[in-house]
Coordinates of N, CA and C in Angstrom, one line a residue:
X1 N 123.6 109.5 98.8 CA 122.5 108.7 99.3 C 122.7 108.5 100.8
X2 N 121.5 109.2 101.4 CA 121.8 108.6 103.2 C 121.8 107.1 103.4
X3 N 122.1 107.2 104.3 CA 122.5 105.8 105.1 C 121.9 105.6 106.2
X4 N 121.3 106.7 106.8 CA 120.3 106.8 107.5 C 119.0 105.8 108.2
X5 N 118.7 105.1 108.7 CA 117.6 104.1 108.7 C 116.3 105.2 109.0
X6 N 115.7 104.2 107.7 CA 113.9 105.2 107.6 C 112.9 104.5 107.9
X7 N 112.8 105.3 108.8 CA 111.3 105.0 109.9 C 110.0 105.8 109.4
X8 N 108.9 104.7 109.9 CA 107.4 105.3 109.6 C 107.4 106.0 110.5
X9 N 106.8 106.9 111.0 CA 105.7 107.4 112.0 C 104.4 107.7 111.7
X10 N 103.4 107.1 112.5 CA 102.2 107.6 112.0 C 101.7 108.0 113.7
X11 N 101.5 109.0 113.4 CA 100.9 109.9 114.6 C 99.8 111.0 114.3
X12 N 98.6 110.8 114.5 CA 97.5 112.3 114.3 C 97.4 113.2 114.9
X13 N 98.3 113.2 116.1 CA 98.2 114.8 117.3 C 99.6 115.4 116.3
X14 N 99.2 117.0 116.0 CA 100.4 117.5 114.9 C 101.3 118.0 115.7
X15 N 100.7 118.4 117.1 CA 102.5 118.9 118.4 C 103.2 117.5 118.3
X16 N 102.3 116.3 119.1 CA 103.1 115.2 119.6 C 104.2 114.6 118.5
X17 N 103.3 114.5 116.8 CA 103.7 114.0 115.9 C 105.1 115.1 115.5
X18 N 105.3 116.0 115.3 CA 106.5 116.9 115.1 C 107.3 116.9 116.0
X19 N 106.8 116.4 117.0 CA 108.4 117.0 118.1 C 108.8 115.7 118.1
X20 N 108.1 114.6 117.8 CA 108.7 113.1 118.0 C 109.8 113.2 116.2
X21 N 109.2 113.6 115.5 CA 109.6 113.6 114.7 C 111.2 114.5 114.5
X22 N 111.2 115.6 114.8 CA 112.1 116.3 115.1 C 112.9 115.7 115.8
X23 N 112.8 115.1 116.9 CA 113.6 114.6 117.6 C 114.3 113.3 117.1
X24 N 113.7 112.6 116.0 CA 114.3 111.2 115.7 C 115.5 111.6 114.8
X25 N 115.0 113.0 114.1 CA 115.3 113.1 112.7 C 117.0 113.4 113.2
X26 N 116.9 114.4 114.4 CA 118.1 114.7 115.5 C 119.0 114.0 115.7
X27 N 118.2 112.3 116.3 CA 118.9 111.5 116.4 C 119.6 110.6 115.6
X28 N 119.6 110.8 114.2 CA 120.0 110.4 113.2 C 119.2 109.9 112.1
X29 N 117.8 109.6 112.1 CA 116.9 109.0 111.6 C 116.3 109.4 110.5
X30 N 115.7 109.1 109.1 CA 115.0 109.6 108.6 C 113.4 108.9 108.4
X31 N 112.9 110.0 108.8 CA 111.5 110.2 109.3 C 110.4 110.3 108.6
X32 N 109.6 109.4 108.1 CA 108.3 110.0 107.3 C 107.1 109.7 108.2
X33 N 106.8 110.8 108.3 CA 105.8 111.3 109.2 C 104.1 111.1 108.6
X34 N 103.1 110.4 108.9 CA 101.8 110.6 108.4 C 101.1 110.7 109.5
X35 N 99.8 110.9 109.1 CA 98.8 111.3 110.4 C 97.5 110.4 110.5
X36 N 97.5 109.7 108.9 CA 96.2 108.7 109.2 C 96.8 107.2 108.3
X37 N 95.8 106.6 108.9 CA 96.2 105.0 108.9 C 96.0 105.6 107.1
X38 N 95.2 106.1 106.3 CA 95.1 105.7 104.8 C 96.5 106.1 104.7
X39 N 96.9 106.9 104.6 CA 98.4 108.2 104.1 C 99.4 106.8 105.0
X40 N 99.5 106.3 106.3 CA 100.4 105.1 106.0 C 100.2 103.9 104.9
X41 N 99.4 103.6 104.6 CA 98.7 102.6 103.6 C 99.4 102.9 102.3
X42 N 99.4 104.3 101.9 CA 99.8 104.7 100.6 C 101.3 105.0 100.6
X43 N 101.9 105.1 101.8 CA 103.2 105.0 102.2 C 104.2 103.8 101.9
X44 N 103.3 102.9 102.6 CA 104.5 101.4 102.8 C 104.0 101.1 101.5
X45 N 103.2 101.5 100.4 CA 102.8 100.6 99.3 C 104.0 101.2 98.3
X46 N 104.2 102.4 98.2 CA 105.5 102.8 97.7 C 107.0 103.0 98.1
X47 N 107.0 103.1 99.8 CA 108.2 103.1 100.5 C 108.4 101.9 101.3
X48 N 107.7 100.9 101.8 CA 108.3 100.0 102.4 C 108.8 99.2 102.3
X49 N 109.4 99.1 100.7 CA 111.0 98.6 101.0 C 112.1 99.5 101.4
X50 N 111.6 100.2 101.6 CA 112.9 101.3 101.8 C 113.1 101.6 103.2
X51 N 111.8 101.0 104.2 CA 111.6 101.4 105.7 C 112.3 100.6 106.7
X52 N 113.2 100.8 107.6 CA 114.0 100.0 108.7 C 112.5 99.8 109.8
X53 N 111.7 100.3 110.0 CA 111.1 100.3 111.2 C 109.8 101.1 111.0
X54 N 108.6 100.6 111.9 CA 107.5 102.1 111.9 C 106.9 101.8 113.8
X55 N 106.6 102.7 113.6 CA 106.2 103.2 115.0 C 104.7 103.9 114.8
X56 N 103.5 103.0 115.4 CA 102.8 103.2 115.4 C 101.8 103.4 116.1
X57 N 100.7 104.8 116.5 CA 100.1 104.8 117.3 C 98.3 104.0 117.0
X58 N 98.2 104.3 118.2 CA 96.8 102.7 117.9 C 95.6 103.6 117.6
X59 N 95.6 105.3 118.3 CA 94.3 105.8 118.1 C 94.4 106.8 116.7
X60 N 94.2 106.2 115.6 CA 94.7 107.4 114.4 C 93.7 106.9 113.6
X61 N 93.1 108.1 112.6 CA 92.0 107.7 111.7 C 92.2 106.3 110.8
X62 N 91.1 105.9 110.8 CA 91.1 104.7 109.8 C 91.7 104.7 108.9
X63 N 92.9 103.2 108.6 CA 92.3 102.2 109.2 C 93.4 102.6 110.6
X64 N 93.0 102.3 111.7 CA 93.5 102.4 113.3 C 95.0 101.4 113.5
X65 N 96.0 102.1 114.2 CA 97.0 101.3 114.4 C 96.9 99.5 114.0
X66 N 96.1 99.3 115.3 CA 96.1 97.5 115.1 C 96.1 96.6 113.8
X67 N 95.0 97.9 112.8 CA 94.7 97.4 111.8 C 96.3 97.2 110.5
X68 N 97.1 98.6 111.2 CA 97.8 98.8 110.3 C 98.8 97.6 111.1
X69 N 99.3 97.6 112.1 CA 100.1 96.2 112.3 C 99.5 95.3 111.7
X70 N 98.2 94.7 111.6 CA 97.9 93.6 111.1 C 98.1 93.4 109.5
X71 N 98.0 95.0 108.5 CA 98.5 94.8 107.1 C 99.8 94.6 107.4
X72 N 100.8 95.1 107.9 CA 102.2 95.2 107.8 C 102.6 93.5 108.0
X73 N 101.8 92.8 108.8 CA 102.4 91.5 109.4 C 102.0 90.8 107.9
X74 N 100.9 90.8 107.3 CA 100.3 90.2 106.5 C 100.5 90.2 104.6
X75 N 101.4 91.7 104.4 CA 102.2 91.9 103.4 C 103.6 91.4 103.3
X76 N 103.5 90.6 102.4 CA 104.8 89.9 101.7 C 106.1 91.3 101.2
X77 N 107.2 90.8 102.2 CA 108.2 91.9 102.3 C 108.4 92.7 103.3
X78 N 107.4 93.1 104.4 CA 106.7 94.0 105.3 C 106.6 93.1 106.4
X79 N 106.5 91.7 106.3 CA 106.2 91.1 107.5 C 107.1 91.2 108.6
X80 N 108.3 91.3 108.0 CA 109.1 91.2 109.2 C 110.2 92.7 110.0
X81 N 109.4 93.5 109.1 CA 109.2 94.9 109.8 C 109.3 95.5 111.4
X82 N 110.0 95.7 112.0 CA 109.9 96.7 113.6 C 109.2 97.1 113.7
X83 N 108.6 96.9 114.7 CA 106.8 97.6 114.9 C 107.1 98.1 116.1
X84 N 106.9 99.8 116.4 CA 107.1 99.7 117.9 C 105.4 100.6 118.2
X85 N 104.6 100.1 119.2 CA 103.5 99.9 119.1 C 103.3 101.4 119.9
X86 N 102.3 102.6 120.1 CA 102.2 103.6 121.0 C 100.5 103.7 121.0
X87 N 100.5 103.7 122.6 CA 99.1 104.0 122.8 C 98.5 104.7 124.1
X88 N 97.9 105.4 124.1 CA 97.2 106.0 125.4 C 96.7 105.3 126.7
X89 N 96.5 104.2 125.8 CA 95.4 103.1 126.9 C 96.8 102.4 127.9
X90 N 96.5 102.9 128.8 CA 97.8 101.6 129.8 C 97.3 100.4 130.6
X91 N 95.9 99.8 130.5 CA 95.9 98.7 130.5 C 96.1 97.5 130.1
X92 N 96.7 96.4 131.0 CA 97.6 95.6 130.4 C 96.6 94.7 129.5
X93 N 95.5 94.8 129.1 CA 94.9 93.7 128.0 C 95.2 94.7 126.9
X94 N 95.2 95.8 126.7 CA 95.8 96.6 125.5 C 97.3 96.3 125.1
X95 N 98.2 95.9 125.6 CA 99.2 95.7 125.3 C 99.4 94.2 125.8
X96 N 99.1 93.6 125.8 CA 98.8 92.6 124.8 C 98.2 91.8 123.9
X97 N 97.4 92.4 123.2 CA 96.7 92.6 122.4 C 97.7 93.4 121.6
X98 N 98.5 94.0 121.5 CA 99.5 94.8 120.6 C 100.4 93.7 120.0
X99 N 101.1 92.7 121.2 CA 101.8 91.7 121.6 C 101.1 91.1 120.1
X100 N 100.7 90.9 120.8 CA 99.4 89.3 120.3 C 99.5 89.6 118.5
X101 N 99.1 90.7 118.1 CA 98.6 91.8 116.9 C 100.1 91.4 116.1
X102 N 101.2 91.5 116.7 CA 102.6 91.6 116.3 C 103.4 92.6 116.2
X103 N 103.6 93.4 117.2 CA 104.2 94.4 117.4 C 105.4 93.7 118.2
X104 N 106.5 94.6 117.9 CA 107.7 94.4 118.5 C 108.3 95.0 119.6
X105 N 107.4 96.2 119.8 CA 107.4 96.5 121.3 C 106.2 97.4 121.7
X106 N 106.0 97.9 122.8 CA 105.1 98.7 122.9 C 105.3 99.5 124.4
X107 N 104.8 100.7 123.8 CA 104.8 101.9 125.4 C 103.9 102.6 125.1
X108 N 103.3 102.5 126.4 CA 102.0 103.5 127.0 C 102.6 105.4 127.0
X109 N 101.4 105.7 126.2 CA 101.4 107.2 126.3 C 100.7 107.9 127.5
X110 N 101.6 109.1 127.8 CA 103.1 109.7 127.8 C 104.2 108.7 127.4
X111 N 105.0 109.1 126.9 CA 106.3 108.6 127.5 C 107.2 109.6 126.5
X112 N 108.6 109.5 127.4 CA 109.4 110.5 127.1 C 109.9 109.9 125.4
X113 N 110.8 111.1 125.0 CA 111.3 111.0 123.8 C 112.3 110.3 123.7
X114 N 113.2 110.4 124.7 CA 114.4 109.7 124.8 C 114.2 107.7 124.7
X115 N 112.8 107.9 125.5 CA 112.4 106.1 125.7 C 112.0 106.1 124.2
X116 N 111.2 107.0 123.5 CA 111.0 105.7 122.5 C 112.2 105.9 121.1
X117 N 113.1 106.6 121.2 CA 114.7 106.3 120.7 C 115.2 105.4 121.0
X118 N 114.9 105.3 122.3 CA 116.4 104.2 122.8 C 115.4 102.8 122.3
X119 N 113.9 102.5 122.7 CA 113.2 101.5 121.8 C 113.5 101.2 120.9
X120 N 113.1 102.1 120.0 CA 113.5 102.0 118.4 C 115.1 101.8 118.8
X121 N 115.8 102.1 119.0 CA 117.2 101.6 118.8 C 117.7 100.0 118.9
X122 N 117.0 99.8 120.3 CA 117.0 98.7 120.4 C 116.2 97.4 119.3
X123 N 115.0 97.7 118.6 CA 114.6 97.0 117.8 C 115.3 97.2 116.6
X124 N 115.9 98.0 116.1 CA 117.2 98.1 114.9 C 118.1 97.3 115.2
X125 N 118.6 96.9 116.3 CA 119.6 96.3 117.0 C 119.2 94.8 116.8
X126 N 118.4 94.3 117.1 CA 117.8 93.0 117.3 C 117.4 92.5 116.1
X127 N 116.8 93.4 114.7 CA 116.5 93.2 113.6 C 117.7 92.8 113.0
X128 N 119.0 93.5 113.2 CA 120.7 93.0 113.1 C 120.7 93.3 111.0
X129 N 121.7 93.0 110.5 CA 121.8 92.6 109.1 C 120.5 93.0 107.9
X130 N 119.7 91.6 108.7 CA 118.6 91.2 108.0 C 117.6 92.5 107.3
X131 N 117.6 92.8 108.2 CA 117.0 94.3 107.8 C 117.0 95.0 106.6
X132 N 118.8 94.8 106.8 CA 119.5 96.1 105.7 C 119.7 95.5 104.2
X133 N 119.4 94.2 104.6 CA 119.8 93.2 103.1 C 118.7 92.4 102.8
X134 N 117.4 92.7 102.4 CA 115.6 92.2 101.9 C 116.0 90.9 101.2
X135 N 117.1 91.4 99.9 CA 117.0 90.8 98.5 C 118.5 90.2 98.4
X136 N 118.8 89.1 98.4 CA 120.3 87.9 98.4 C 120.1 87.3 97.7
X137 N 121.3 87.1 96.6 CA 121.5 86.5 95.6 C 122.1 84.8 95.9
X138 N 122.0 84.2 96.1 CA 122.6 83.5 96.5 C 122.9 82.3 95.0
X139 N 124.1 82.7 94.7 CA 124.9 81.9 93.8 C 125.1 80.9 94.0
X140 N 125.4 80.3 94.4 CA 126.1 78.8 94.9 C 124.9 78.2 94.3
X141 N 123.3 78.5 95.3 CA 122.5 77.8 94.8 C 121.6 78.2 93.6
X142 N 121.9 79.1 93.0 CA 121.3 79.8 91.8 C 119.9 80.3 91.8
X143 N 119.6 80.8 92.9 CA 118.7 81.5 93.5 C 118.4 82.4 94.2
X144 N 117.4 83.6 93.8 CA 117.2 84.7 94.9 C 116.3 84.9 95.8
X145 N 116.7 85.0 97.1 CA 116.4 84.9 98.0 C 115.5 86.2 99.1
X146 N 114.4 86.7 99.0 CA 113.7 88.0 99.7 C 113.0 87.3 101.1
X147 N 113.9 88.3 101.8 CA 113.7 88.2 103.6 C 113.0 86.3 103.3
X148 N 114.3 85.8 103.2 CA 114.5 84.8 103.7 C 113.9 83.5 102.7
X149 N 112.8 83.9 101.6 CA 112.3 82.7 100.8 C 112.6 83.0 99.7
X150 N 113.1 81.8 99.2 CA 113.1 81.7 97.9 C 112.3 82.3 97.2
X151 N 112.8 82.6 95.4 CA 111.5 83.1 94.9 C 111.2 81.6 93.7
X152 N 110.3 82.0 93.1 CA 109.9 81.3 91.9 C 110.0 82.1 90.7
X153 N 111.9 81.9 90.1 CA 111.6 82.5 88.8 C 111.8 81.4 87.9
X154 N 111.8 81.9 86.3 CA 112.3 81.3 85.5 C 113.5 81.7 85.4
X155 N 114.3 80.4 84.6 CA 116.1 80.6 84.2 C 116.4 82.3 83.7
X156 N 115.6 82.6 82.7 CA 115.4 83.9 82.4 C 115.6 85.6 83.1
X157 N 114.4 85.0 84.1 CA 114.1 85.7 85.3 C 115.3 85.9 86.3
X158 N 115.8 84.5 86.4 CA 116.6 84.6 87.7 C 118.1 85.3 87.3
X159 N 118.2 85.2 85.8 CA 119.7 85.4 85.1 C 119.4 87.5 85.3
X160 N 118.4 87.9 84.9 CA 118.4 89.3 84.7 C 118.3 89.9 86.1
X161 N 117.5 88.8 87.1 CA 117.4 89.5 88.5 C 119.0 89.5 89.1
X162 N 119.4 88.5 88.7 CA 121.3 88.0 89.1 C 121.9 89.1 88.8
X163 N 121.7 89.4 87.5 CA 122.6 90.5 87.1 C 123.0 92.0 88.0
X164 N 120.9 92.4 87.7 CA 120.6 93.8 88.5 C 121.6 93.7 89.9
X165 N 121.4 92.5 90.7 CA 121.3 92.4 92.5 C 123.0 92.4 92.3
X166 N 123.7 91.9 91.6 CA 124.9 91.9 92.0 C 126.1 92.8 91.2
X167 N 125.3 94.1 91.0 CA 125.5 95.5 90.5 C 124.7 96.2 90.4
X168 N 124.6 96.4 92.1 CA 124.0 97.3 92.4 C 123.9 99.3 92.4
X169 N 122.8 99.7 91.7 CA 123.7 101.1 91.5 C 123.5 101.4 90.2
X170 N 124.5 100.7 89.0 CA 124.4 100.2 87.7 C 123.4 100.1 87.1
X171 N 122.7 101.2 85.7 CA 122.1 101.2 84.9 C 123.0 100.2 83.9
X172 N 122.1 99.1 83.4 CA 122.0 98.5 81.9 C 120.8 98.6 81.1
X173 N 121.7 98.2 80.0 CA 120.7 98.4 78.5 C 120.2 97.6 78.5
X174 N 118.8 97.6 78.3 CA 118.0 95.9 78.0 C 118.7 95.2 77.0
X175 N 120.1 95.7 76.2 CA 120.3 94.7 75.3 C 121.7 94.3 76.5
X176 N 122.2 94.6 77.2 CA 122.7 93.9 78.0 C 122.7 93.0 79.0
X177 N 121.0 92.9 79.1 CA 120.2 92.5 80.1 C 120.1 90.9 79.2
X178 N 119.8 91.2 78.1 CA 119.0 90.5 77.4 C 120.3 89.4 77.3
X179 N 121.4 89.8 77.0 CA 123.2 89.3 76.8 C 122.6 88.1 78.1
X180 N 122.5 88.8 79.8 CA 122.8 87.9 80.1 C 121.5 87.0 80.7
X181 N 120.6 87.1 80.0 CA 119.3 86.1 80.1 C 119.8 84.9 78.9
X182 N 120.4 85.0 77.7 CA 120.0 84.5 76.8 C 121.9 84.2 76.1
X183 N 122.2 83.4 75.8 CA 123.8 83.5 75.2 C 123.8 83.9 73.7
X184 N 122.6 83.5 72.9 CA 122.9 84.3 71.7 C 122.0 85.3 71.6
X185 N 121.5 86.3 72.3 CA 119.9 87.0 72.8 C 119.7 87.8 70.8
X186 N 118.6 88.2 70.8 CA 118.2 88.5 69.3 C 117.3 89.8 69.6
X187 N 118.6 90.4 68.9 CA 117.9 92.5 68.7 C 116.7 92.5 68.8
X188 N 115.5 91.9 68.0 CA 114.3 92.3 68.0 C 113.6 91.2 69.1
X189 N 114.1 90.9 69.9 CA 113.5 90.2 71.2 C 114.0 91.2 72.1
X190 N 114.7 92.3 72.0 CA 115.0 93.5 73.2 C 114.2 93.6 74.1
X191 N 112.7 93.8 73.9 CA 111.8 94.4 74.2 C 111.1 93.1 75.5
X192 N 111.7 92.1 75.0 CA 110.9 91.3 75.9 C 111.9 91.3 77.1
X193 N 112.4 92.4 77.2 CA 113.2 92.3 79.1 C 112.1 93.0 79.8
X194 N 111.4 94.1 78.8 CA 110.7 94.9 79.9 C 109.9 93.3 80.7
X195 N 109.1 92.9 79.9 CA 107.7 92.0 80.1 C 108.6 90.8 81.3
X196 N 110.0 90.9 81.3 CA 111.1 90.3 82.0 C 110.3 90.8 83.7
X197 N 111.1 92.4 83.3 CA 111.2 93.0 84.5 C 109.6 93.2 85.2
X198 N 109.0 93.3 84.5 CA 107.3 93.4 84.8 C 106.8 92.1 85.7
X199 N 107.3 91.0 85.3 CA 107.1 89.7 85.8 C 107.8 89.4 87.3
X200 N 108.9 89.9 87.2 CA 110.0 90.1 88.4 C 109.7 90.5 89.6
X201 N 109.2 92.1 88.8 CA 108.4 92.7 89.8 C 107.3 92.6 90.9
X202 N 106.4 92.0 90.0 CA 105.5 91.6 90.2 C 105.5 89.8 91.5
X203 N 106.7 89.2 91.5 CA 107.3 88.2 92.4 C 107.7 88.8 93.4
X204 N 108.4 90.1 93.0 CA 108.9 90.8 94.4 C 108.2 91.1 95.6
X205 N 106.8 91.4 94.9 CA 105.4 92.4 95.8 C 106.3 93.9 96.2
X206 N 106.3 94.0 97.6 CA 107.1 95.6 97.8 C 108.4 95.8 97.2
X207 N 109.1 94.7 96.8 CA 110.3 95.1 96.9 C 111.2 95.1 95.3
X208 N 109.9 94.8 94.3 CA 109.9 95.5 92.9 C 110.6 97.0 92.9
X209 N 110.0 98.1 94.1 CA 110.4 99.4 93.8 C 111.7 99.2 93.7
X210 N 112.3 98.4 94.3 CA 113.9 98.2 93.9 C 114.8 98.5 92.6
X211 N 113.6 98.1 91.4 CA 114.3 97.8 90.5 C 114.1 99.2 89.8
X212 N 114.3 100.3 89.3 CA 113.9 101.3 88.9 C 114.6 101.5 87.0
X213 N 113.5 102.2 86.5 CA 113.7 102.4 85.3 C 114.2 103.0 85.3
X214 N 115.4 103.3 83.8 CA 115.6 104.7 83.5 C 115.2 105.2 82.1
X215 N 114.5 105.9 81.8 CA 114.0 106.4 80.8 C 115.2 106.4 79.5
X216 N 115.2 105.8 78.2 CA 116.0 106.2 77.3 C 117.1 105.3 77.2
X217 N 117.6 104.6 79.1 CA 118.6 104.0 79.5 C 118.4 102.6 79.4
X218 N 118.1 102.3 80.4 CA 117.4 100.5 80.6 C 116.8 100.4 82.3
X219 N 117.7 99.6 82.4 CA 117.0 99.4 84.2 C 118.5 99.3 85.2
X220 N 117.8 99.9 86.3 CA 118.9 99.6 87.8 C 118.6 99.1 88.8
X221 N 119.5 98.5 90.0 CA 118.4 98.0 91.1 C 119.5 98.8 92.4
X222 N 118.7 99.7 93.1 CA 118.9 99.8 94.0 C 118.5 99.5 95.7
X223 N 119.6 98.7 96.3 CA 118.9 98.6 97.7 C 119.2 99.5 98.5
X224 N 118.4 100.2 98.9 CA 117.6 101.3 99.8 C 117.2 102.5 99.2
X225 N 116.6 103.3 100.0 CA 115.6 104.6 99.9 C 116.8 105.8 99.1

């Protein structure tokens, strides 16, 4: 599994977009490259828990950069995302209006490749921990914790999410699952882990893809891509 931190790019020029891309990928990065604001949309809805950062340009088919900072800010999981803003226009009410929008940095196009690496590096930097760790178990208070709020489970809930998050990696049986939701759990209640994990999921918003099925097996939770 890389280790890698995975960045958006959404860029519609296909030279500018490849050689920026090429070049991140160089610098250690792994890169998912789109060209229009929809193809981002359908991206973060299945990868953005998995994303350290996106880098977004403002003139790309609908919906348009701004728009897409404004879903990113406004999705539960996603809000607190690296945004490094790119745009043609170098007048200063455009960037701030980027500012303003919620972007975490921004540079006027041109600009070299090396500037917006060392950007993005710097916003990895500043993001610190938090980034790398969405979803915290926090025992003491018997609670799990995603980018920073509590959730609202039930005793149920929070015992099977406890379990997944603090073995991580680890496929279990729903009848293990079920062991530790319940102290005396009942074979023909097996089935109600899925409607468990469905529920879970569904608290998470993006960061459900975490929890991954295994066919035949039961469930696992992995944090990252």
């Amino acid at each position: 599994m890389s280790t890698a931190p995975k960045v958006l790019l959404v860029e519609d020029e296909p030279d500018a977009g490849a050689v920026l891309k090429d070049y991140l990928r160089q610098s250690g990065y792994q890169v998912a490259w789109v060209q229009t604001g929809a193809e981002a949309l359908a991206l973060l809805a299945t990868e953005g828990p998995h994303l350290q950062a996106a880098i977004l340009d403002a003139m790309v088919p609908p919906p348009d950069g701004p728009m897409l900072l404004r879903h990113i800010r406004q999705t539960p999981g996603l809000e607190h995302l690296p945004v490094l803003f790119l745009t043609a226009r170098s007048e200063e009410a455009a960037e701030l209006q980027a500012l303003a929008a919620g972007a975490d940095d921004y540079i006027g196009k041109p600009a070299s490749l090396n500037k917006v690496a060392t950007r993005l590096e710097a916003l990895l930097r500043r993001a610190g921990p938090a980034a790398e760790t969405p979803l915290v178990h926090d025992a003491a208070n018997r609670r799990i914790v995603a980018h920073g709020r509590a959730l609202e489970l039930t005793a149920a809930e929070y015992h099977l999410l406890a379990q997944l998050l603090d073995h991580p990696s680890r496929v279990f049986t729903r009848q293990e699952l079920l062991q530790s939701a319940s102290p005396e759990p009942d074979e023909a209640l097996e089935r109600t882990v899925d409607a468990h994990i469905k529920n879970i999921r569904a608290k998470l918003g993006p960061l459900g893809s975490y929890i991954r099925t295994y066919r035949g097996l039961g469930y696992g939770l992995t944090l990252g891509a």
